[in-house]
PDB file of C-alpha atoms in Angstrom:
ATOM      1  CA  ASP Q  25       9.529   4.960  18.542  1.00 82.00           C
ATOM      2  CA  SER Q  26       8.445   1.220  18.851  1.00 86.00           C
ATOM      3  CA  GLY Q  27      11.069   0.443  21.436  1.00 93.00           C
ATOM      4  CA  VAL Q  28      12.766  -1.931  19.428  1.00 96.00           C
ATOM      5  CA  THR Q  29      16.365  -1.416  18.792  1.00 97.00           C
ATOM      6  CA  GLN Q  30      18.184  -2.737  15.770  1.00 97.00           C
ATOM      7  CA  THR Q  31      21.821  -2.145  14.969  1.00 97.00           C
ATOM      8  CA  PRO Q  32      23.670  -1.661  12.729  1.00 97.00           C
ATOM      9  CA  LYS Q  33      21.145   0.420  10.533  1.00 95.00           C
ATOM     10  CA  HIS Q  34      23.222   0.214   7.453  1.00 96.00           C
ATOM     11  CA  LEU Q  35      25.763  -2.408   6.408  1.00 96.00           C
ATOM     12  CA  ILE Q  36      27.795  -3.123   3.352  1.00 97.00           C
ATOM     13  CA  THR Q  37      29.688  -6.133   2.756  1.00 97.00           C
ATOM     14  CA  ALA Q  38      30.936  -8.249   0.128  1.00 97.00           C
ATOM     15  CA  THR Q  39      30.041 -11.593  -1.087  1.00 98.00           C
ATOM     16  CA  GLY Q  40      30.971 -14.694   1.055  1.00 97.00           C
ATOM     17  CA  GLN Q  41      31.459 -12.481   4.211  1.00 98.00           C
ATOM     18  CA  ARG Q  42      29.399 -12.945   7.499  1.00 98.00           C
ATOM     19  CA  VAL Q  43      27.541 -10.277   9.259  1.00 98.00           C
ATOM     20  CA  THR Q  44      25.588 -10.432  12.595  1.00 98.00           C
ATOM     21  CA  LEU Q  45      22.631  -8.018  13.161  1.00 98.00           C
ATOM     22  CA  ARG Q  46      21.268  -7.221  16.703  1.00 98.00           C
ATOM     23  CA  CYS Q  47      18.146  -6.613  18.046  1.00 98.00           C
ATOM     24  CA  SER Q  48      16.913  -5.361  21.448  1.00 98.00           C
ATOM     25  CA  PRO Q  49      13.334  -5.937  22.040  1.00 97.00           C
ATOM     26  CA  ARG Q  50      10.980  -3.758  23.613  1.00 96.00           C
ATOM     27  CA  SER Q  51      11.108  -3.579  27.601  1.00 95.00           C
ATOM     28  CA  GLY Q  52       8.999  -6.638  28.863  1.00 94.00           C
ATOM     29  CA  ASP Q  53       8.343  -8.604  25.425  1.00 96.00           C
ATOM     30  CA  LEU Q  54       9.368 -12.132  25.558  1.00 95.00           C
ATOM     31  CA  SER Q  55       9.193 -12.792  22.004  1.00 94.00           C
ATOM     32  CA  VAL Q  56      11.595 -11.670  19.138  1.00 96.00           C
ATOM     33  CA  TYR Q  57      10.895 -12.088  15.336  1.00 94.00           C
ATOM     34  CA  TRP Q  58      12.930 -11.521  12.290  1.00 96.00           C
ATOM     35  CA  TYR Q  59      11.810 -10.592   9.121  1.00 95.00           C
ATOM     36  CA  GLN Q  60      13.568 -10.117   5.536  1.00 95.00           C
ATOM     37  CA  GLN Q  61      11.948  -7.550   3.246  1.00 93.00           C
ATOM     38  CA  SER Q  62      13.025  -7.247  -0.352  1.00 88.00           C
ATOM     39  CA  LEU Q  63      11.404  -5.593  -3.300  1.00 78.00           C
ATOM     40  CA  ASP Q  64      10.374  -8.936  -4.935  1.00 74.00           C
ATOM     41  CA  GLN Q  65       9.660 -11.099  -1.834  1.00 74.00           C
ATOM     42  CA  GLY Q  66       7.959  -8.682   0.418  1.00 82.00           C
ATOM     43  CA  LEU Q  67       7.997  -9.282   3.916  1.00 88.00           C
ATOM     44  CA  GLN Q  68       9.118 -12.683   4.827  1.00 90.00           C
ATOM     45  CA  PHE Q  69       9.297 -14.141   7.975  1.00 89.00           C
ATOM     46  CA  LEU Q  70      12.190 -15.879   8.990  1.00 94.00           C
ATOM     47  CA  ILE Q  71      12.448 -17.112  12.492  1.00 94.00           C
ATOM     48  CA  GLN Q  72      10.743 -16.404  15.936  1.00 93.00           C
ATOM     49  CA  TYR Q  73      11.998 -16.817  19.451  1.00 95.00           C
ATOM     50  CA  TYR Q  74      10.336 -16.888  22.724  1.00 94.00           C
ATOM     51  CA  ASN Q  75      11.728 -16.569  25.957  1.00 95.00           C
ATOM     52  CA  GLY Q  76      14.965 -17.898  24.751  1.00 95.00           C
ATOM     53  CA  GLU Q  77      13.650 -20.770  22.718  1.00 95.00           C
ATOM     54  CA  GLU Q  78      13.052 -21.127  18.904  1.00 94.00           C
ATOM     55  CA  ARG Q  79       9.477 -21.170  18.393  1.00 91.00           C
ATOM     56  CA  ALA Q  80       8.680 -20.927  14.772  1.00 88.00           C
ATOM     57  CA  LYS Q  81      10.720 -21.115  11.753  1.00 90.00           C
ATOM     58  CA  GLY Q  82       9.985 -19.714   8.390  1.00 88.00           C
ATOM     59  CA  ASN Q  83      11.804 -19.205   5.262  1.00 82.00           C
ATOM     60  CA  ILE Q  84      15.055 -18.933   6.695  1.00 93.00           C
ATOM     61  CA  LEU Q  85      18.165 -20.247   4.733  1.00 95.00           C
ATOM     62  CA  GLU Q  86      20.492 -22.553   6.343  1.00 96.00           C
ATOM     63  CA  ARG Q  87      23.488 -20.071   6.007  1.00 97.00           C
ATOM     64  CA  PHE Q  88      21.255 -18.000   8.294  1.00 97.00           C
ATOM     65  CA  SER Q  89      21.182 -18.693  11.883  1.00 97.00           C
ATOM     66  CA  ALA Q  90      19.728 -16.728  15.122  1.00 97.00           C
ATOM     67  CA  GLN Q  91      19.521 -16.804  18.813  1.00 97.00           C
ATOM     68  CA  GLN Q  92      17.985 -15.244  21.596  1.00 98.00           C
ATOM     69  CA  PHE Q  93      20.170 -14.596  24.670  1.00 97.00           C
ATOM     70  CA  PRO Q  94      18.987 -14.761  28.500  1.00 96.00           C
ATOM     71  CA  ASP Q  95      18.760 -10.809  28.567  1.00 96.00           C
ATOM     72  CA  LEU Q  96      16.315 -11.497  25.767  1.00 97.00           C
ATOM     73  CA  HIS Q  97      18.275  -9.641  22.997  1.00 97.00           C
ATOM     74  CA  SER Q  98      18.688 -11.482  19.771  1.00 98.00           C
ATOM     75  CA  GLU Q  99      21.154 -12.033  17.033  1.00 98.00           C
ATOM     76  CA  LEU Q 100      20.798 -12.936  13.387  1.00 98.00           C
ATOM     77  CA  ASN Q 101      23.773 -14.131  11.743  1.00 98.00           C
ATOM     78  CA  LEU Q 102      24.032 -14.183   7.960  1.00 98.00           C
ATOM     79  CA  SER Q 103      27.098 -16.216   6.518  1.00 97.00           C
ATOM     80  CA  SER Q 104      28.180 -16.799   2.980  1.00 97.00           C
ATOM     81  CA  LEU Q 105      26.539 -13.955   1.882  1.00 98.00           C
ATOM     82  CA  GLU Q 106      25.298 -13.752  -1.854  1.00 97.00           C
ATOM     83  CA  LEU Q 107      24.189 -10.541  -3.525  1.00 96.00           C
ATOM     84  CA  GLY Q 108      20.479 -11.920  -3.264  1.00 94.00           C
ATOM     85  CA  ASP Q 109      20.995 -11.540   0.510  1.00 96.00           C
ATOM     86  CA  SER Q 110      20.722  -7.927   0.145  1.00 96.00           C
ATOM     87  CA  ALA Q 111      17.625  -6.634   1.720  1.00 95.00           C
ATOM     88  CA  LEU Q 112      16.084  -4.913   4.514  1.00 95.00           C
ATOM     89  CA  TYR Q 113      15.988  -7.016   8.024  1.00 97.00           C
ATOM     90  CA  PHE Q 114      13.467  -6.270  10.624  1.00 96.00           C
ATOM     91  CA  CYS Q 115      13.386  -7.445  14.239  1.00 97.00           C
ATOM     92  CA  ALA Q 116      10.205  -7.363  15.998  1.00 94.00           C
ATOM     93  CA  SER Q 117       9.000  -8.110  19.323  1.00 94.00           C
ATOM     94  CA  SER Q 118       5.646  -8.918  21.196  1.00 92.00           C
ATOM     95  CA  PHE Q 119       4.939  -9.794  24.768  1.00 91.00           C
ATOM     96  CA  GLY Q 120       3.633 -13.195  24.138  1.00 84.00           C
ATOM     97  CA  VAL Q 121       2.809 -15.605  21.154  1.00 79.00           C
ATOM     98  CA  GLY Q 122      -0.012 -16.218  18.883  1.00 70.00           C
ATOM     99  CA  SER Q 123      -2.573 -14.074  17.071  1.00 63.00           C
ATOM    100  CA  GLY Q 124      -3.707 -11.952  20.021  1.00 69.00           C
ATOM    101  CA  ASN Q 125      -0.347 -10.280  20.366  1.00 78.00           C
ATOM    102  CA  THR Q 126       0.645  -6.972  19.028  1.00 82.00           C
ATOM    103  CA  ILE Q 127       3.913  -6.828  17.146  1.00 87.00           C
ATOM    104  CA  TYR Q 128       6.198  -4.170  17.251  1.00 91.00           C
ATOM    105  CA  PHE Q 129       8.868  -3.437  14.702  1.00 93.00           C
ATOM    106  CA  GLY Q 130      12.379  -2.173  14.755  1.00 94.00           C
ATOM    107  CA  GLU Q 131      13.501   0.343  12.155  1.00 93.00           C
ATOM    108  CA  GLY Q 132      15.421  -2.334  10.268  1.00 95.00           C
ATOM    109  CA  SER Q 133      18.908  -3.118   9.332  1.00 97.00           C
ATOM    110  CA  TRP Q 134      19.737  -2.164   5.560  1.00 96.00           C
ATOM    111  CA  LEU Q 135      22.182  -5.026   4.272  1.00 97.00           C
ATOM    112  CA  THR Q 136      23.897  -4.420   0.863  1.00 97.00           C
ATOM    113  CA  VAL Q 137      25.931  -7.160  -0.308  1.00 97.00           C
ATOM    114  CA  VAL Q 138      28.420  -6.106  -3.084  1.00 97.00           C
TER     115      VAL Q 138
ATOM    116  CA  THR G   6       1.879 -18.953  -2.974  1.00 60.00           C
ATOM    117  CA  GLN G   7       1.350 -16.253  -0.348  1.00 72.00           C
ATOM    118  CA  LEU G   8      -1.124 -17.009   2.482  1.00 84.00           C
ATOM    119  CA  LEU G   9      -2.261 -13.381   2.423  1.00 92.00           C
ATOM    120  CA  GLU G  10      -2.950 -11.768  -1.015  1.00 93.00           C
ATOM    121  CA  GLN G  11      -3.642  -8.157  -1.175  1.00 95.00           C
ATOM    122  CA  SER G  12      -5.023  -6.028  -4.077  1.00 96.00           C
ATOM    123  CA  PRO G  13      -4.322  -3.630  -5.758  1.00 96.00           C
ATOM    124  CA  GLN G  14      -0.435  -4.379  -5.243  1.00 94.00           C
ATOM    125  CA  PHE G  15       0.000  -0.454  -6.453  1.00 95.00           C
ATOM    126  CA  LEU G  16      -2.353   2.502  -6.209  1.00 97.00           C
ATOM    127  CA  SER G  17      -1.763   5.898  -7.143  1.00 97.00           C
ATOM    128  CA  ILE G  18      -4.776   8.373  -6.500  1.00 97.00           C
ATOM    129  CA  GLN G  19      -5.425  12.275  -6.252  1.00 97.00           C
ATOM    130  CA  GLU G  20      -5.806  13.690  -2.681  1.00 97.00           C
ATOM    131  CA  GLY G  21      -9.371  13.931  -1.748  1.00 97.00           C
ATOM    132  CA  GLU G  22     -10.325  10.598  -3.444  1.00 97.00           C
ATOM    133  CA  ASN G  23     -11.635   7.553  -1.649  1.00 98.00           C
ATOM    134  CA  LEU G  24      -9.973   3.970  -1.984  1.00 97.00           C
ATOM    135  CA  THR G  25     -10.309   0.286  -0.772  1.00 98.00           C
ATOM    136  CA  VAL G  26      -7.435  -2.195  -0.428  1.00 98.00           C
ATOM    137  CA  TYR G  27      -8.460  -5.757  -0.031  1.00 97.00           C
ATOM    138  CA  CYS G  28      -6.708  -8.694   1.778  1.00 96.00           C
ATOM    139  CA  ASN G  29      -7.693 -12.113   0.962  1.00 95.00           C
ATOM    140  CA  SER G  30      -7.095 -15.812   2.248  1.00 93.00           C
ATOM    141  CA  SER G  31      -8.149 -19.307   2.003  1.00 91.00           C
ATOM    142  CA  SER G  32      -7.214 -19.521   5.832  1.00 90.00           C
ATOM    143  CA  VAL G  33      -9.378 -18.690   8.584  1.00 90.00           C
ATOM    144  CA  PHE G  34      -7.636 -16.122  11.069  1.00 89.00           C
ATOM    145  CA  SER G  35      -8.963 -15.559  14.824  1.00 85.00           C
ATOM    146  CA  SER G  36      -7.732 -12.086  13.828  1.00 86.00           C
ATOM    147  CA  LEU G  37      -6.179  -9.883  11.262  1.00 91.00           C
ATOM    148  CA  GLN G  38      -3.813  -7.039  11.636  1.00 92.00           C
ATOM    149  CA  TRP G  39      -3.284  -3.761   9.454  1.00 95.00           C
ATOM    150  CA  TYR G  40      -0.007  -2.085   9.551  1.00 95.00           C
ATOM    151  CA  ARG G  41       1.249   0.818   7.732  1.00 96.00           C
ATOM    152  CA  GLN G  42       4.995   1.067   6.628  1.00 94.00           C
ATOM    153  CA  GLU G  43       6.732   4.335   5.345  1.00 91.00           C
ATOM    154  CA  PRO G  44      10.097   4.392   3.558  1.00 84.00           C
ATOM    155  CA  GLY G  45      12.890   3.505   5.927  1.00 81.00           C
ATOM    156  CA  GLU G  46      11.035   2.609   8.931  1.00 87.00           C
ATOM    157  CA  GLY G  47       9.247  -0.767  10.163  1.00 90.00           C
ATOM    158  CA  PRO G  48       5.534  -1.445  10.026  1.00 92.00           C
ATOM    159  CA  VAL G  49       3.311   0.408  12.465  1.00 92.00           C
ATOM    160  CA  LEU G  50       0.153  -1.380  13.572  1.00 91.00           C
ATOM    161  CA  LEU G  51      -2.940   0.451  12.691  1.00 94.00           C
ATOM    162  CA  VAL G  52      -5.552  -1.873  13.959  1.00 93.00           C
ATOM    163  CA  THR G  53      -6.629  -5.267  14.855  1.00 90.00           C
ATOM    164  CA  VAL G  54      -9.833  -6.936  13.742  1.00 91.00           C
ATOM    165  CA  VAL G  55     -11.086 -10.205  15.655  1.00 88.00           C
ATOM    166  CA  THR G  56     -14.467 -10.818  15.370  1.00 89.00           C
ATOM    167  CA  GLY G  57     -16.246 -12.070  11.951  1.00 91.00           C
ATOM    168  CA  GLY G  58     -18.035  -8.859  10.243  1.00 94.00           C
ATOM    169  CA  GLU G  59     -16.522  -6.379  12.667  1.00 95.00           C
ATOM    170  CA  VAL G  60     -16.097  -2.861  11.406  1.00 97.00           C
ATOM    171  CA  LYS G  61     -13.393  -0.702  13.043  1.00 96.00           C
ATOM    172  CA  LYS G  62     -12.962   2.858  12.168  1.00 96.00           C
ATOM    173  CA  LEU G  63      -9.641   5.121  12.865  1.00 94.00           C
ATOM    174  CA  LYS G  64     -10.432   8.709  11.780  1.00 95.00           C
ATOM    175  CA  ARG G  65     -10.600   8.401   7.956  1.00 97.00           C
ATOM    176  CA  LEU G  66      -9.848   4.771   8.184  1.00 97.00           C
ATOM    177  CA  THR G  67     -12.408   2.012   8.106  1.00 98.00           C
ATOM    178  CA  PHE G  68     -11.425  -1.650   8.508  1.00 97.00           C
ATOM    179  CA  GLN G  69     -13.799  -4.542   8.111  1.00 97.00           C
ATOM    180  CA  PHE G  70     -13.292  -8.229   8.957  1.00 95.00           C
ATOM    181  CA  GLY G  71     -15.117 -10.573   6.804  1.00 95.00           C
ATOM    182  CA  ASP G  72     -18.028 -12.402   8.192  1.00 94.00           C
ATOM    183  CA  ALA G  73     -16.010 -15.907   7.566  1.00 93.00           C
ATOM    184  CA  ARG G  74     -12.693 -14.498   8.980  1.00 92.00           C
ATOM    185  CA  LYS G  75     -10.739 -15.050   5.724  1.00 93.00           C
ATOM    186  CA  ASP G  76     -10.628 -11.346   4.213  1.00 94.00           C
ATOM    187  CA  SER G  77     -10.463  -8.158   5.453  1.00 96.00           C
ATOM    188  CA  SER G  78     -10.662  -4.469   3.759  1.00 97.00           C
ATOM    189  CA  LEU G  79      -9.276  -0.979   4.311  1.00 98.00           C
ATOM    190  CA  HIS G  80     -11.231   1.879   2.869  1.00 98.00           C
ATOM    191  CA  ILE G  81      -9.753   5.214   2.983  1.00 97.00           C
ATOM    192  CA  THR G  82     -11.977   8.221   2.704  1.00 98.00           C
ATOM    193  CA  ALA G  83     -10.554  11.588   1.244  1.00 98.00           C
ATOM    194  CA  ALA G  84      -7.095  10.132   1.073  1.00 97.00           C
ATOM    195  CA  GLN G  85      -4.338  12.749   1.874  1.00 97.00           C
ATOM    196  CA  PRO G  86      -0.543  12.783   0.945  1.00 96.00           C
ATOM    197  CA  GLY G  87       0.176  11.820   4.641  1.00 94.00           C
ATOM    198  CA  ASP G  88      -1.770   8.287   4.118  1.00 96.00           C
ATOM    199  CA  THR G  89       1.028   7.572   1.314  1.00 96.00           C
ATOM    200  CA  GLY G  90       2.986   4.196   2.493  1.00 96.00           C
ATOM    201  CA  LEU G  91       2.944   0.563   2.193  1.00 96.00           C
ATOM    202  CA  TYR G  92      -0.312  -1.140   3.877  1.00 97.00           C
ATOM    203  CA  LEU G  93       0.112  -4.707   4.845  1.00 95.00           C
ATOM    204  CA  CYS G  94      -2.324  -7.201   6.516  1.00 95.00           C
ATOM    205  CA  ALA G  95      -1.150  -9.653   8.635  1.00 91.00           C
ATOM    206  CA  GLY G  96      -2.513 -12.642  10.675  1.00 86.00           C
ATOM    207  CA  ASP G  97      -1.663 -15.781  12.516  1.00 80.00           C
ATOM    208  CA  PRO G  98      -3.865 -18.770  11.592  1.00 78.00           C
ATOM    209  CA  THR G  99      -2.096 -21.310  13.381  1.00 73.00           C
ATOM    210  CA  GLY G 100      -0.941 -19.734  16.312  1.00 67.00           C
ATOM    211  CA  ASN G 101       2.768 -20.582  15.217  1.00 66.00           C
ATOM    212  CA  GLN G 102       3.744 -18.016  12.487  1.00 72.00           C
ATOM    213  CA  PHE G 103       2.880 -14.418  11.705  1.00 75.00           C
ATOM    214  CA  TYR G 104       2.094 -13.784   7.993  1.00 84.00           C
ATOM    215  CA  PHE G 105       2.168 -10.690   6.288  1.00 89.00           C
ATOM    216  CA  GLY G 106       0.408 -10.132   3.125  1.00 92.00           C
ATOM    217  CA  THR G 107       2.090  -9.140  -0.311  1.00 90.00           C
ATOM    218  CA  GLY G 108       1.275  -5.332   0.539  1.00 93.00           C
ATOM    219  CA  THR G 109      -0.323  -2.582  -1.137  1.00 96.00           C
ATOM    220  CA  SER G 110       1.880   0.483  -1.832  1.00 95.00           C
ATOM    221  CA  LEU G 111      -0.393   3.687  -1.835  1.00 97.00           C
ATOM    222  CA  THR G 112       0.714   7.115  -3.264  1.00 97.00           C
ATOM    223  CA  VAL G 113      -1.699  10.120  -2.628  1.00 97.00           C
ATOM    224  CA  ILE G 114      -0.906  12.936  -5.220  1.00 97.00           C
ATOM    225  CA  PRO G 115      -1.225  16.382  -3.622  1.00 95.00           C
TER     226      PRO G 115
END
């Protein structure tokens, strides 16, 4: 158990819909990361927050947005869903930022768009 | 273009064999990390290598960081079925974004 909690674990929704994925970081961790993993794209970095502020942005679509709340939990909002958005979405957390930090991953949220 | 390229992409070997997985980049990293991911779970950190030329051993796993800090390798001795999984190298060359490699899917056949 990494200490990172993600909900829901599985989600099936229709194209055009909107979903919200939730993440609680490890106790004491200030940084939250979101990754998307699909068979053809591997593990792709989406966005990172540190202590409530956006710190880095990766390959995140405009239809996607995220935020980190004062209690440090984070949400990833996916809207106007397309079939290609079907993937495993991971949240991860670390205490700080930068290359010296260990990142701990949650078990992921499986999203299937039909 | 991926920042971290891993090879081979897929590897299927018999129990007891040795194997090496490579992680290469044109960028310099202050450190590189290796993760293993099992089906349905998130990646789990195995090791962090920091110094160029560094070698770290974790039981039957040996990790090496290249002298120029642009590449790394993972060697598994006498592979076991429990070693089956997706192996990922990862690093943050700029201090702004943590990149993962393309991954190596290892299957160890009993």
